[in-house]
PDB file of C-alpha atoms in Angstrom:
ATOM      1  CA  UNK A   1      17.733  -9.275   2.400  1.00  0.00           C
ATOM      2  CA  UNK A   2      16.618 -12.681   3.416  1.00  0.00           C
ATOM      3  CA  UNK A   3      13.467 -12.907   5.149  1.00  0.00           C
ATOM      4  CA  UNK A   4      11.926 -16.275   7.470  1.00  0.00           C
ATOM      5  CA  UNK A   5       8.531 -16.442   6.397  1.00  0.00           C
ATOM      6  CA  UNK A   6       5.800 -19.542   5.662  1.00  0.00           C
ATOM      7  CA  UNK A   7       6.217 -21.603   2.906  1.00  0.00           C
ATOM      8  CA  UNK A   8       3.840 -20.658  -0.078  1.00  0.00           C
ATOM      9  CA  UNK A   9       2.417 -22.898  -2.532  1.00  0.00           C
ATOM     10  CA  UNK A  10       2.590 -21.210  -6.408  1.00  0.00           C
ATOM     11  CA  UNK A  11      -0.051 -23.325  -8.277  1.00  0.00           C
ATOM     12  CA  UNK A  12       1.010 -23.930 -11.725  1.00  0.00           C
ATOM     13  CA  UNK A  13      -1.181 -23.032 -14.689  1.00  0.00           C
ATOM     14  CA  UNK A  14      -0.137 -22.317 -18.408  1.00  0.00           C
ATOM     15  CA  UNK A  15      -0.337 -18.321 -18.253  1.00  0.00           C
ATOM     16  CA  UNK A  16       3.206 -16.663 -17.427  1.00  0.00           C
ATOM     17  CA  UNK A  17       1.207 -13.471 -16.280  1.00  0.00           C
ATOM     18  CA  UNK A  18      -0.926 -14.859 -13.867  1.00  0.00           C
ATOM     19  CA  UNK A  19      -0.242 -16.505 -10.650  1.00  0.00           C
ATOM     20  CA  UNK A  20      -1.930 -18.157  -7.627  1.00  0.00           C
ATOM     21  CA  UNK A  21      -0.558 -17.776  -3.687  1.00  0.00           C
ATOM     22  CA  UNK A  22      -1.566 -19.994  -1.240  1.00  0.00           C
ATOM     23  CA  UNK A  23      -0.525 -20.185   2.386  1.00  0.00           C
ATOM     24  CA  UNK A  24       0.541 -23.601   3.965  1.00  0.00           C
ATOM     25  CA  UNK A  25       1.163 -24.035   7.817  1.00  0.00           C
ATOM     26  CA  UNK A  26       5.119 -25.136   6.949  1.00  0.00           C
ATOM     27  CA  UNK A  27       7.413 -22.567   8.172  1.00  0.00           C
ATOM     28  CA  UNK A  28      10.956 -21.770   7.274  1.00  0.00           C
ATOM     29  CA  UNK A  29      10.953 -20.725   3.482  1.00  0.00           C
ATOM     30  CA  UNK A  30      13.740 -18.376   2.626  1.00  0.00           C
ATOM     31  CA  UNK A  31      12.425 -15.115   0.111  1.00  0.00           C
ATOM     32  CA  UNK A  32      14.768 -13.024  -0.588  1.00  0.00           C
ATOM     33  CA  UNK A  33      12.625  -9.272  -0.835  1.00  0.00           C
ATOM     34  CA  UNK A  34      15.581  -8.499  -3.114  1.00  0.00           C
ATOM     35  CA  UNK A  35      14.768 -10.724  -6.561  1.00  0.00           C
ATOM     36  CA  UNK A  36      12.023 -11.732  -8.420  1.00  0.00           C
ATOM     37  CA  UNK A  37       9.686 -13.859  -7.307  1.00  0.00           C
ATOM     38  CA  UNK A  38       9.285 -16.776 -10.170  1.00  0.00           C
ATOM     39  CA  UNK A  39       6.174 -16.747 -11.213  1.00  0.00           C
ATOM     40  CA  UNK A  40       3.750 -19.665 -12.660  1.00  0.00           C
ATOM     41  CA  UNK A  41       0.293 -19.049 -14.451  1.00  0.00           C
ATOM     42  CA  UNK A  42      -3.202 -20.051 -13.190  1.00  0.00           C
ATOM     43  CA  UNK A  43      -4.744 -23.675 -14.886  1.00  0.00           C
ATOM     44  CA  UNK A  44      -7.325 -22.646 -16.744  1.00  0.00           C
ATOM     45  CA  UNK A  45      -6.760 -19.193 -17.738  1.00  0.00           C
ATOM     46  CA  UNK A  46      -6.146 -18.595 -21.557  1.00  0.00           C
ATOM     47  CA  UNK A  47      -2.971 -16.667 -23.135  1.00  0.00           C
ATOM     48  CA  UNK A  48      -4.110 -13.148 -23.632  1.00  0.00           C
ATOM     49  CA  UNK A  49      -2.879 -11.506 -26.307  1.00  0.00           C
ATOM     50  CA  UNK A  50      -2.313  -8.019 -27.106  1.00  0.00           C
ATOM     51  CA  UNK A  51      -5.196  -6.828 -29.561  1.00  0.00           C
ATOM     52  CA  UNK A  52      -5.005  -6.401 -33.116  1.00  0.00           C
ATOM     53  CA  UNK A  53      -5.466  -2.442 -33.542  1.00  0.00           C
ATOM     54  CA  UNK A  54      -5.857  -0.506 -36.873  1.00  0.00           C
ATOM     55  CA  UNK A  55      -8.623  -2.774 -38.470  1.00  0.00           C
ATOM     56  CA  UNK A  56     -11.617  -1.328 -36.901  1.00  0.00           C
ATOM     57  CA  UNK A  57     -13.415   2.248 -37.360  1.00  0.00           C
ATOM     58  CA  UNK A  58     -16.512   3.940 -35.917  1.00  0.00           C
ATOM     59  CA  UNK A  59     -19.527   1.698 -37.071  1.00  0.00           C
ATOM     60  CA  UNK A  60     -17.870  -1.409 -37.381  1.00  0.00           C
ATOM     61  CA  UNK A  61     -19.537  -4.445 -36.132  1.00  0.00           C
ATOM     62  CA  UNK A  62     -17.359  -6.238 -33.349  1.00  0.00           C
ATOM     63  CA  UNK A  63     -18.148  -9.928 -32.937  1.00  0.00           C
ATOM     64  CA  UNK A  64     -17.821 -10.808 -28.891  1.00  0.00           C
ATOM     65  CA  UNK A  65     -16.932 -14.322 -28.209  1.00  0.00           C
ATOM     66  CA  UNK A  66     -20.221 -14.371 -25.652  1.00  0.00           C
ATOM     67  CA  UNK A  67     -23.556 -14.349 -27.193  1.00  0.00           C
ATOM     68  CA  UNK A  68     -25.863 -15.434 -24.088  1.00  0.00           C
ATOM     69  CA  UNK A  69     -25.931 -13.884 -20.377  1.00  0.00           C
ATOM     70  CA  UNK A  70     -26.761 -15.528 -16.906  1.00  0.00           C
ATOM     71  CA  UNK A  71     -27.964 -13.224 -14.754  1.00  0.00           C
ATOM     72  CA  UNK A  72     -28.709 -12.537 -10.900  1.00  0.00           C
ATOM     73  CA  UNK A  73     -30.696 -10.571  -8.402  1.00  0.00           C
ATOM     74  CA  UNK A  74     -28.585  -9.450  -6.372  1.00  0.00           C
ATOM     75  CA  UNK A  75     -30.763  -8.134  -3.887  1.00  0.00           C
ATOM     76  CA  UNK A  76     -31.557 -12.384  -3.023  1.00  0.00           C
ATOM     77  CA  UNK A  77     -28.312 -13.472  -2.400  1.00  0.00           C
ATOM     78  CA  UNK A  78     -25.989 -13.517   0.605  1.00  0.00           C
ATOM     79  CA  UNK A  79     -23.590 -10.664   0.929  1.00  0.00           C
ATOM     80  CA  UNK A  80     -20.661 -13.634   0.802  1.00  0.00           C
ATOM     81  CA  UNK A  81     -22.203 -14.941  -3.040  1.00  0.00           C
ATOM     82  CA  UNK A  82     -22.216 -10.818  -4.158  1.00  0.00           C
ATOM     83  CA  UNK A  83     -18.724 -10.447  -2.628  1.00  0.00           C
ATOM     84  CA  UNK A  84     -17.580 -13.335  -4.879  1.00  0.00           C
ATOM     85  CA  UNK A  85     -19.224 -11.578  -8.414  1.00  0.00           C
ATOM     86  CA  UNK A  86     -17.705  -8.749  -7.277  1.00  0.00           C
ATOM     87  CA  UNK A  87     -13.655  -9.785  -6.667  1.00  0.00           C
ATOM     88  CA  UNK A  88     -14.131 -12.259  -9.568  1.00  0.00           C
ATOM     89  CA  UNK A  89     -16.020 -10.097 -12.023  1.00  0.00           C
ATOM     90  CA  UNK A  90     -13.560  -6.162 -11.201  1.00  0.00           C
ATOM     91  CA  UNK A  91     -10.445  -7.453 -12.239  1.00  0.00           C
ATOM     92  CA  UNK A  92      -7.917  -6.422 -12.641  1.00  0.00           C
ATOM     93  CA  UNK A  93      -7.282  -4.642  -8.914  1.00  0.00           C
ATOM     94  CA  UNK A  94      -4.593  -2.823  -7.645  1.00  0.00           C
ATOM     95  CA  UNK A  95      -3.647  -3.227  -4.188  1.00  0.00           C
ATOM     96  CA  UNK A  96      -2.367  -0.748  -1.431  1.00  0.00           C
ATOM     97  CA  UNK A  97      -0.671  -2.293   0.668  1.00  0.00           C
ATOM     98  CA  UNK A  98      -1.249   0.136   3.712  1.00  0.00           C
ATOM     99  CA  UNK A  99       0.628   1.245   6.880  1.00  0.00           C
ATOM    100  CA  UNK A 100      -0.557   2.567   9.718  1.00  0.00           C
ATOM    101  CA  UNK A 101       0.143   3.457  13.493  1.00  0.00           C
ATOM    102  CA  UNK A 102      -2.371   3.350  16.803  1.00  0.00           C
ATOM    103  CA  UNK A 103      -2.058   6.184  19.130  1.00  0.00           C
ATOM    104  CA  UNK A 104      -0.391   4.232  21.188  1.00  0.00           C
ATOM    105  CA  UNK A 105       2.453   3.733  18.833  1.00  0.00           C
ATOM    106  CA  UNK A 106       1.821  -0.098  17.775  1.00  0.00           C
ATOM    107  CA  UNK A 107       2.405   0.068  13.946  1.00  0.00           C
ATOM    108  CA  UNK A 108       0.074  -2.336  11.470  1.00  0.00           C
ATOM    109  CA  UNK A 109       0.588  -3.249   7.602  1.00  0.00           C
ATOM    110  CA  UNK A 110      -1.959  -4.474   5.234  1.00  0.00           C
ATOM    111  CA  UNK A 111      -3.156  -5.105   1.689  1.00  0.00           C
ATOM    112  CA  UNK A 112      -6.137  -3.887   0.179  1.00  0.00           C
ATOM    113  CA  UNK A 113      -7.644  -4.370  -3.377  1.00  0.00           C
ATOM    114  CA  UNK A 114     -10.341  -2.241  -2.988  1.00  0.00           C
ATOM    115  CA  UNK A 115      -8.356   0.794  -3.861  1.00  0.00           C
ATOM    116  CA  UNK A 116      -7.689   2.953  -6.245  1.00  0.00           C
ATOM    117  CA  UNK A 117      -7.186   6.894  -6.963  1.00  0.00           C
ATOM    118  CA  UNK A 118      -9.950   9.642  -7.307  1.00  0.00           C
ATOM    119  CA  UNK A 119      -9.077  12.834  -7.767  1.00  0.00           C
ATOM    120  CA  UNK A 120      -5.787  14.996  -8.625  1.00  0.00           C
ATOM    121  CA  UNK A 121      -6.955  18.095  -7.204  1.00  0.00           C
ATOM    122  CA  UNK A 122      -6.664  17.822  -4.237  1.00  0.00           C
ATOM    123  CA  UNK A 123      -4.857  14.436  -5.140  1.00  0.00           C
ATOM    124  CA  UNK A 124      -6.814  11.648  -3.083  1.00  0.00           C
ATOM    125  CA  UNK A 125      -6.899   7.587  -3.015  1.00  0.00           C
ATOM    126  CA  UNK A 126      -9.497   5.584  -1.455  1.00  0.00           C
ATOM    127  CA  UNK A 127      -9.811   2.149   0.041  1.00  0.00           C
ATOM    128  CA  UNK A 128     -12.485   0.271   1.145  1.00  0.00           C
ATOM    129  CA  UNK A 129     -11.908  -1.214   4.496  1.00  0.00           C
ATOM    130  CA  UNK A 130     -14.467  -3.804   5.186  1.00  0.00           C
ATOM    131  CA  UNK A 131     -15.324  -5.692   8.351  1.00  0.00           C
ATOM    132  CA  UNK A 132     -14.264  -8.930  10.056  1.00  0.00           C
ATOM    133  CA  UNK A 133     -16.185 -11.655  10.082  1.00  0.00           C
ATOM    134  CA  UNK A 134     -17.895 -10.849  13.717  1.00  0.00           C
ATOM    135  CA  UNK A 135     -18.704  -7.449  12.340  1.00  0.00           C
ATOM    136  CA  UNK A 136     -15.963  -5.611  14.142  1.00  0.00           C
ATOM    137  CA  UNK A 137     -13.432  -2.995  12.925  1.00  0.00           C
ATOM    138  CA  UNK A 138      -9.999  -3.874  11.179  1.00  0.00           C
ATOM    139  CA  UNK A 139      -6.824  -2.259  13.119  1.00  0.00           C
ATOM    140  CA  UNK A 140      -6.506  -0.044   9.959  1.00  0.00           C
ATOM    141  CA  UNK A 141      -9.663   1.418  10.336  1.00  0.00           C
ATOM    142  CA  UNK A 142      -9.226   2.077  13.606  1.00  0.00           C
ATOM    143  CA  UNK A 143      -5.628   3.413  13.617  1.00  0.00           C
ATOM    144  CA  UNK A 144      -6.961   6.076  10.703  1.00  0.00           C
ATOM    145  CA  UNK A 145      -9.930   7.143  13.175  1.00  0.00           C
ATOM    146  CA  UNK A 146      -7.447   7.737  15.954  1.00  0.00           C
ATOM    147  CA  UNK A 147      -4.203   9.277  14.043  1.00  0.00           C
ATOM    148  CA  UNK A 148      -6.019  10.756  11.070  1.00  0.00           C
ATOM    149  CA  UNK A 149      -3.043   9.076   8.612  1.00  0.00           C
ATOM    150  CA  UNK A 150      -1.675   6.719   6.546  1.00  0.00           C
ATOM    151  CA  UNK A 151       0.566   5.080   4.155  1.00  0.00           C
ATOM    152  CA  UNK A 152       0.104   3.568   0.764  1.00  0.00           C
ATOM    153  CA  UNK A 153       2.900   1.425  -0.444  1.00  0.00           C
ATOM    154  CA  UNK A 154       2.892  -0.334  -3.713  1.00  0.00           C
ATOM    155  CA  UNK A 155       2.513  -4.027  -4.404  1.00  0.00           C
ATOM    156  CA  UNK A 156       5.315  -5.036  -6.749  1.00  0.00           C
ATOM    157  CA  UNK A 157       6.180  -8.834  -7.630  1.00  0.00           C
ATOM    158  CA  UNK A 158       8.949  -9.248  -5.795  1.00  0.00           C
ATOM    159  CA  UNK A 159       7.275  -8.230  -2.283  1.00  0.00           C
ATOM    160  CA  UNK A 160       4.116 -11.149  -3.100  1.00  0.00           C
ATOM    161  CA  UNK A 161       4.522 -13.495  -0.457  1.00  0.00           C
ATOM    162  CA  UNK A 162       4.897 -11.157   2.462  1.00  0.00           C
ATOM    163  CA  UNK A 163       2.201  -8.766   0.866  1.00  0.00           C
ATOM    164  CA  UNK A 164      -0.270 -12.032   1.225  1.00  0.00           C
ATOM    165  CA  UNK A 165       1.253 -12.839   4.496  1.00  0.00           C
ATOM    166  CA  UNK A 166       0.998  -9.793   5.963  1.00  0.00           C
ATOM    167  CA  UNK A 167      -3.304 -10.255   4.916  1.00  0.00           C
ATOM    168  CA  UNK A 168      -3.096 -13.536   7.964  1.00  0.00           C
ATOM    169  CA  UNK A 169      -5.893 -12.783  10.527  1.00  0.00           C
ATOM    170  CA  UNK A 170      -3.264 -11.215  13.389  1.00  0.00           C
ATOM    171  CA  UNK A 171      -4.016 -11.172  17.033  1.00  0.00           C
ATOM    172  CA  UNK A 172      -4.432  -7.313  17.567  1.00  0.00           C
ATOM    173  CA  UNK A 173      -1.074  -5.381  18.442  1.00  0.00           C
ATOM    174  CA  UNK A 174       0.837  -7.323  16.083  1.00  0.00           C
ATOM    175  CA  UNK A 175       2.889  -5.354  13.822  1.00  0.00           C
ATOM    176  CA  UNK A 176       2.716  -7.260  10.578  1.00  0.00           C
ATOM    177  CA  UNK A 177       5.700  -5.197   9.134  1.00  0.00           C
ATOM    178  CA  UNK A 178       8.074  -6.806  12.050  1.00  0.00           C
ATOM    179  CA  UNK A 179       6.693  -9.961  11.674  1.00  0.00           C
ATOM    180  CA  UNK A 180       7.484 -10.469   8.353  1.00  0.00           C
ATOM    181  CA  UNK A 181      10.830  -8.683   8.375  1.00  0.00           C
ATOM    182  CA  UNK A 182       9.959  -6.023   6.028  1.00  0.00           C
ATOM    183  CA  UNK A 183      12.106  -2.395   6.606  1.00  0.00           C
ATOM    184  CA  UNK A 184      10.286   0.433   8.093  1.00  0.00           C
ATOM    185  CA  UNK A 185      11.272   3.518   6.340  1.00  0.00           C
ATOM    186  CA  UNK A 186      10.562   6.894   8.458  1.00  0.00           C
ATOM    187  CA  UNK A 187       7.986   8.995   6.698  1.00  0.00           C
ATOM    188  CA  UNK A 188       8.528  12.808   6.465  1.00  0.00           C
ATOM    189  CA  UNK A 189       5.076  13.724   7.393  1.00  0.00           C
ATOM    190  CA  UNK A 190       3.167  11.215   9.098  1.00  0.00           C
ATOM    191  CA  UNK A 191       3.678   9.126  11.761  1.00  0.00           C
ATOM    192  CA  UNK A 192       2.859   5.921  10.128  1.00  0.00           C
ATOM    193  CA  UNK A 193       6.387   4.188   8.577  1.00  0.00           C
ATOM    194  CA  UNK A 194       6.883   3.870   5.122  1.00  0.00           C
ATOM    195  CA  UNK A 195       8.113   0.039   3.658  1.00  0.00           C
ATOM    196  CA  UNK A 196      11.444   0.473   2.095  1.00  0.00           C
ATOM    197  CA  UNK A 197      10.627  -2.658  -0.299  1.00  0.00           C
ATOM    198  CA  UNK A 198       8.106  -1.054  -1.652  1.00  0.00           C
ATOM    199  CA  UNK A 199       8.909   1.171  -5.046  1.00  0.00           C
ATOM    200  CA  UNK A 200       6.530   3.962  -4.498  1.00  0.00           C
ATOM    201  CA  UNK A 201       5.109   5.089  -1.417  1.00  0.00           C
ATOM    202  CA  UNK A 202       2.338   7.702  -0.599  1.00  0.00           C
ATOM    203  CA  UNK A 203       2.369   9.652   2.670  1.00  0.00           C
ATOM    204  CA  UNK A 204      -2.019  10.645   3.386  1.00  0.00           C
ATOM    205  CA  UNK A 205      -3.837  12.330   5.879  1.00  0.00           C
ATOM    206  CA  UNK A 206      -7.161  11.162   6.333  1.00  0.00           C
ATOM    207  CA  UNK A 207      -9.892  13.379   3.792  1.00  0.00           C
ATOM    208  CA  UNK A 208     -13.440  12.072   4.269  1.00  0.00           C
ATOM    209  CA  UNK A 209     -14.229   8.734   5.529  1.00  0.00           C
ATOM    210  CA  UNK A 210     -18.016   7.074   4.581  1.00  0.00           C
ATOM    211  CA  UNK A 211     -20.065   4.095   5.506  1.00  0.00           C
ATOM    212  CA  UNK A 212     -21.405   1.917   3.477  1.00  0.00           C
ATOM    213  CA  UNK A 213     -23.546  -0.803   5.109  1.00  0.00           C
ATOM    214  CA  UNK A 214     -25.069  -1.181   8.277  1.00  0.00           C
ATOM    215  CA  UNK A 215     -21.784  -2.203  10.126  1.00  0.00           C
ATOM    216  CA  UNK A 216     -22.377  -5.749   9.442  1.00  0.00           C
ATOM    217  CA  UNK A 217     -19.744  -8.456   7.963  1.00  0.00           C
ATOM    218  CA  UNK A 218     -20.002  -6.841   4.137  1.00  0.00           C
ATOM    219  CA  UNK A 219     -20.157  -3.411   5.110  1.00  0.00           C
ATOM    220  CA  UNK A 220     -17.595  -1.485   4.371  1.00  0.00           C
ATOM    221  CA  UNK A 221     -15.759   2.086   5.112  1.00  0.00           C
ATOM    222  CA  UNK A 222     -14.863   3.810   2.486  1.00  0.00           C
ATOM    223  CA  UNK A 223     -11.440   5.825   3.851  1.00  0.00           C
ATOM    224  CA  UNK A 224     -10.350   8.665   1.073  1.00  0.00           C
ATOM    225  CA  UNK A 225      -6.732  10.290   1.963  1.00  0.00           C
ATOM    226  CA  UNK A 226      -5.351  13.436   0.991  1.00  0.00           C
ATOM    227  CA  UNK A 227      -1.619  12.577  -0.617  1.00  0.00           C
ATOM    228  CA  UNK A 228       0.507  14.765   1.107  1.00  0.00           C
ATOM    229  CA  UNK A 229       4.176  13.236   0.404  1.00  0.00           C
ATOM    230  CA  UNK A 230       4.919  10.938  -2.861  1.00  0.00           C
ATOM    231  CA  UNK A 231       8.156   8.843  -2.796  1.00  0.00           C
ATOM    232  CA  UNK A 232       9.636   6.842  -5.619  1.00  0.00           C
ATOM    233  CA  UNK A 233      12.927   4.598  -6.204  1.00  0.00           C
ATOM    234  CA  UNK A 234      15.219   5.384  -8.625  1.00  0.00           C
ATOM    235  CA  UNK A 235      14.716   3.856 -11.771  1.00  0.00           C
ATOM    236  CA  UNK A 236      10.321   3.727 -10.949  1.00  0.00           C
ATOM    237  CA  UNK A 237      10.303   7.202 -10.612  1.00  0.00           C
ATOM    238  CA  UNK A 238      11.678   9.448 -13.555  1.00  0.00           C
ATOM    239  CA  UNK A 239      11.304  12.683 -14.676  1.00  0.00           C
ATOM    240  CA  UNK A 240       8.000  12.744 -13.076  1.00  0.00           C
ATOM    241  CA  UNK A 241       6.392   9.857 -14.350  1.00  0.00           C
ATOM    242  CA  UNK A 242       6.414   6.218 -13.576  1.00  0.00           C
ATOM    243  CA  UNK A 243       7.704   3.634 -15.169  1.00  0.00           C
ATOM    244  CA  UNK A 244       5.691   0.486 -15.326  1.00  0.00           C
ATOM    245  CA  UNK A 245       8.398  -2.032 -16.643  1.00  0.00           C
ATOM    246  CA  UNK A 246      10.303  -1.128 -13.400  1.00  0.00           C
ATOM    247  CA  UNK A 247       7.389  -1.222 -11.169  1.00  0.00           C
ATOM    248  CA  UNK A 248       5.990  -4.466 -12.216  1.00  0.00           C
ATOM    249  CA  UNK A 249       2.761  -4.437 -10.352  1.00  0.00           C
ATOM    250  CA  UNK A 250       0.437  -7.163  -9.128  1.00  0.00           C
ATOM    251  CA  UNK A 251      -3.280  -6.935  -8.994  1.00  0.00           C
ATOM    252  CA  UNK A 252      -5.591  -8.805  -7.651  1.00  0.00           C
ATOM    253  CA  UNK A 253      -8.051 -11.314  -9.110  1.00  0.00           C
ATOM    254  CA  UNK A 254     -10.674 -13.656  -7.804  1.00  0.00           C
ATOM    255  CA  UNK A 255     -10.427 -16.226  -4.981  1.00  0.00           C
ATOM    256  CA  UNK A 256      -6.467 -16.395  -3.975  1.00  0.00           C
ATOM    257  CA  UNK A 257      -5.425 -15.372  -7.677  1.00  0.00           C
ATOM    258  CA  UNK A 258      -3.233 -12.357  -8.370  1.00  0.00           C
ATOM    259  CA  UNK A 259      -1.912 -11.371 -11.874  1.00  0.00           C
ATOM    260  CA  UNK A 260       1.067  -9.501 -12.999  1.00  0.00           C
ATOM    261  CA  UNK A 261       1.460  -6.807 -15.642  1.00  0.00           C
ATOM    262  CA  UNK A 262       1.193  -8.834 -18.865  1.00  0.00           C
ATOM    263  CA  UNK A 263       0.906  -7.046 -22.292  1.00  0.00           C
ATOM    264  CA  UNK A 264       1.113  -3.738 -22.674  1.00  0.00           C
ATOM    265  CA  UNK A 265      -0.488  -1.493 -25.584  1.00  0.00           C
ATOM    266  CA  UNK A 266      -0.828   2.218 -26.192  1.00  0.00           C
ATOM    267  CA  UNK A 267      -4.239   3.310 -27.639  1.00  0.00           C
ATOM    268  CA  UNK A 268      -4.969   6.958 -27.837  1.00  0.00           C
ATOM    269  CA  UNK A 269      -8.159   8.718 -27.354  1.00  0.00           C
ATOM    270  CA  UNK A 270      -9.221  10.211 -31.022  1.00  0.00           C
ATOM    271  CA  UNK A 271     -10.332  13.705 -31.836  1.00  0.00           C
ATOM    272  CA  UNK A 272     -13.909  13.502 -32.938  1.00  0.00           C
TER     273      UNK A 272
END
């Protein structure tokens, strides 16, 4: 399925795992949801290779490459410097890219990388929904106060570019998942749609929701949903578990920077 979007700039840079998106003003692009999106590495970033395991035991000396720190008050600086240490310095970060409906029926899609899950009894995600620039709510936010749900659909390579485009600063009422031409999918127990692009899918009703902040630009909501429904595509999804290779995630770096899955290893917890 061909879908009219912006153009997007991928910056090149010597790591195959790591990417950067930028938006331009140039519309027109063709990106077809259905193929990969062909990825090129960040300049700058360094070839990361999976570790050498076996060699060390318990009491081992380990030899880090950094030997000095800088460090920094936090309590001094703007919120906007801290917000910068903190995207560039938690990374890797997955990113729900959430749906969500207004009581009056006007549907809104969104990414967010300050996400991640909680508990598995009951199961729960949460995402941080901070606010805009003038200190007001985002449309998420509010839609979740009025309807009490919401989707989380997963960020997957091939769905990049509309993911980022879908994070452009919309005039209120716009639904982002028409404007890019991404498929709502009817969800089975919420009103909010599912995005049929997405592998995976999460159907939540709103659990607990907590401030953090004083409401100015910085703070932040913390929204933690109750999974109530969890969809998967064939070939993601099997026998209960999910299969990475298939899903090929993107998370979320510093700046405009995203990463893909890169090297995997296995390293199991011993018995002590």
């Amino acid at each position: 399925m061909a879908t009219r979007l912006r153009s997007y700039e991928l910056r090149p840079s010597p790591r195959r795992s790591t990417y950067r998106i930028a938006i331009s003003a140039k519309e027109g692009r063709q990106y077809n949801t259905a193929t990969p999106l062909p990825l090129t590495p960040i300049q700058g970033y360094k070839t990361l290779m999976t570790p050498k395991l076996g060699s060390w035991k318990p009491g081992d000396k380990i030899t880090s490459p950094h030997n000095s720190f800088i460090s920094i008050d936090v309590r001094t600086i703007p919120p906007q410097e801290a917000y910068r240490l903190i995207i560039g310095g938690i990374i890797p970060r997955p990113i729900a890219f959430v749906s969500t409906v207004s009581s009056k029926g006007i549907g809104n899609l969104a990414p967010f990388s300050f996400f991640n899950g909680v508990s598995s009894n009951p199961p729960c995600v949460v995402i941080s929904i901070s606010r805009k620039p003038d200190g007001s709510k985002k449309d998420t936010l509010s839609n979740i106060e009025e309807t009490g749900q919401f989707v989380v659909n997963s960020a997957s390579e091939w769905i990049s570019e509309a993911l980022v485009h879908c994070a452009a600063a919309y005039p209120q009422g716009v639904d982002e998942m028409e404007k890019v031409g991404l498929t709502p999918l009817a969800s089975t127990v919420v009103r909010p749609a599912r995005v049929q692009e997405c592998a995976l899918q999460m159907e939540c009703s709103l659990h607990q929701m907590v401030e953090i902040g004083d409401g100015s630009p910085g703070s932040t909501t913390l929204v933690i949903g109750k999974i109530l429904m969890f969809h998967g595509a064939d070939g993601v999804l099997k026998n209960g578990r999910i299969d990475a290779a298939a899903l090929r995630p993107i998370g979320r770096l510093g700046g405009i920077s995203y990463t893909t899955l890169g090297n995997v290893f296995d390293l199991e917890v011993p018995k002590v």
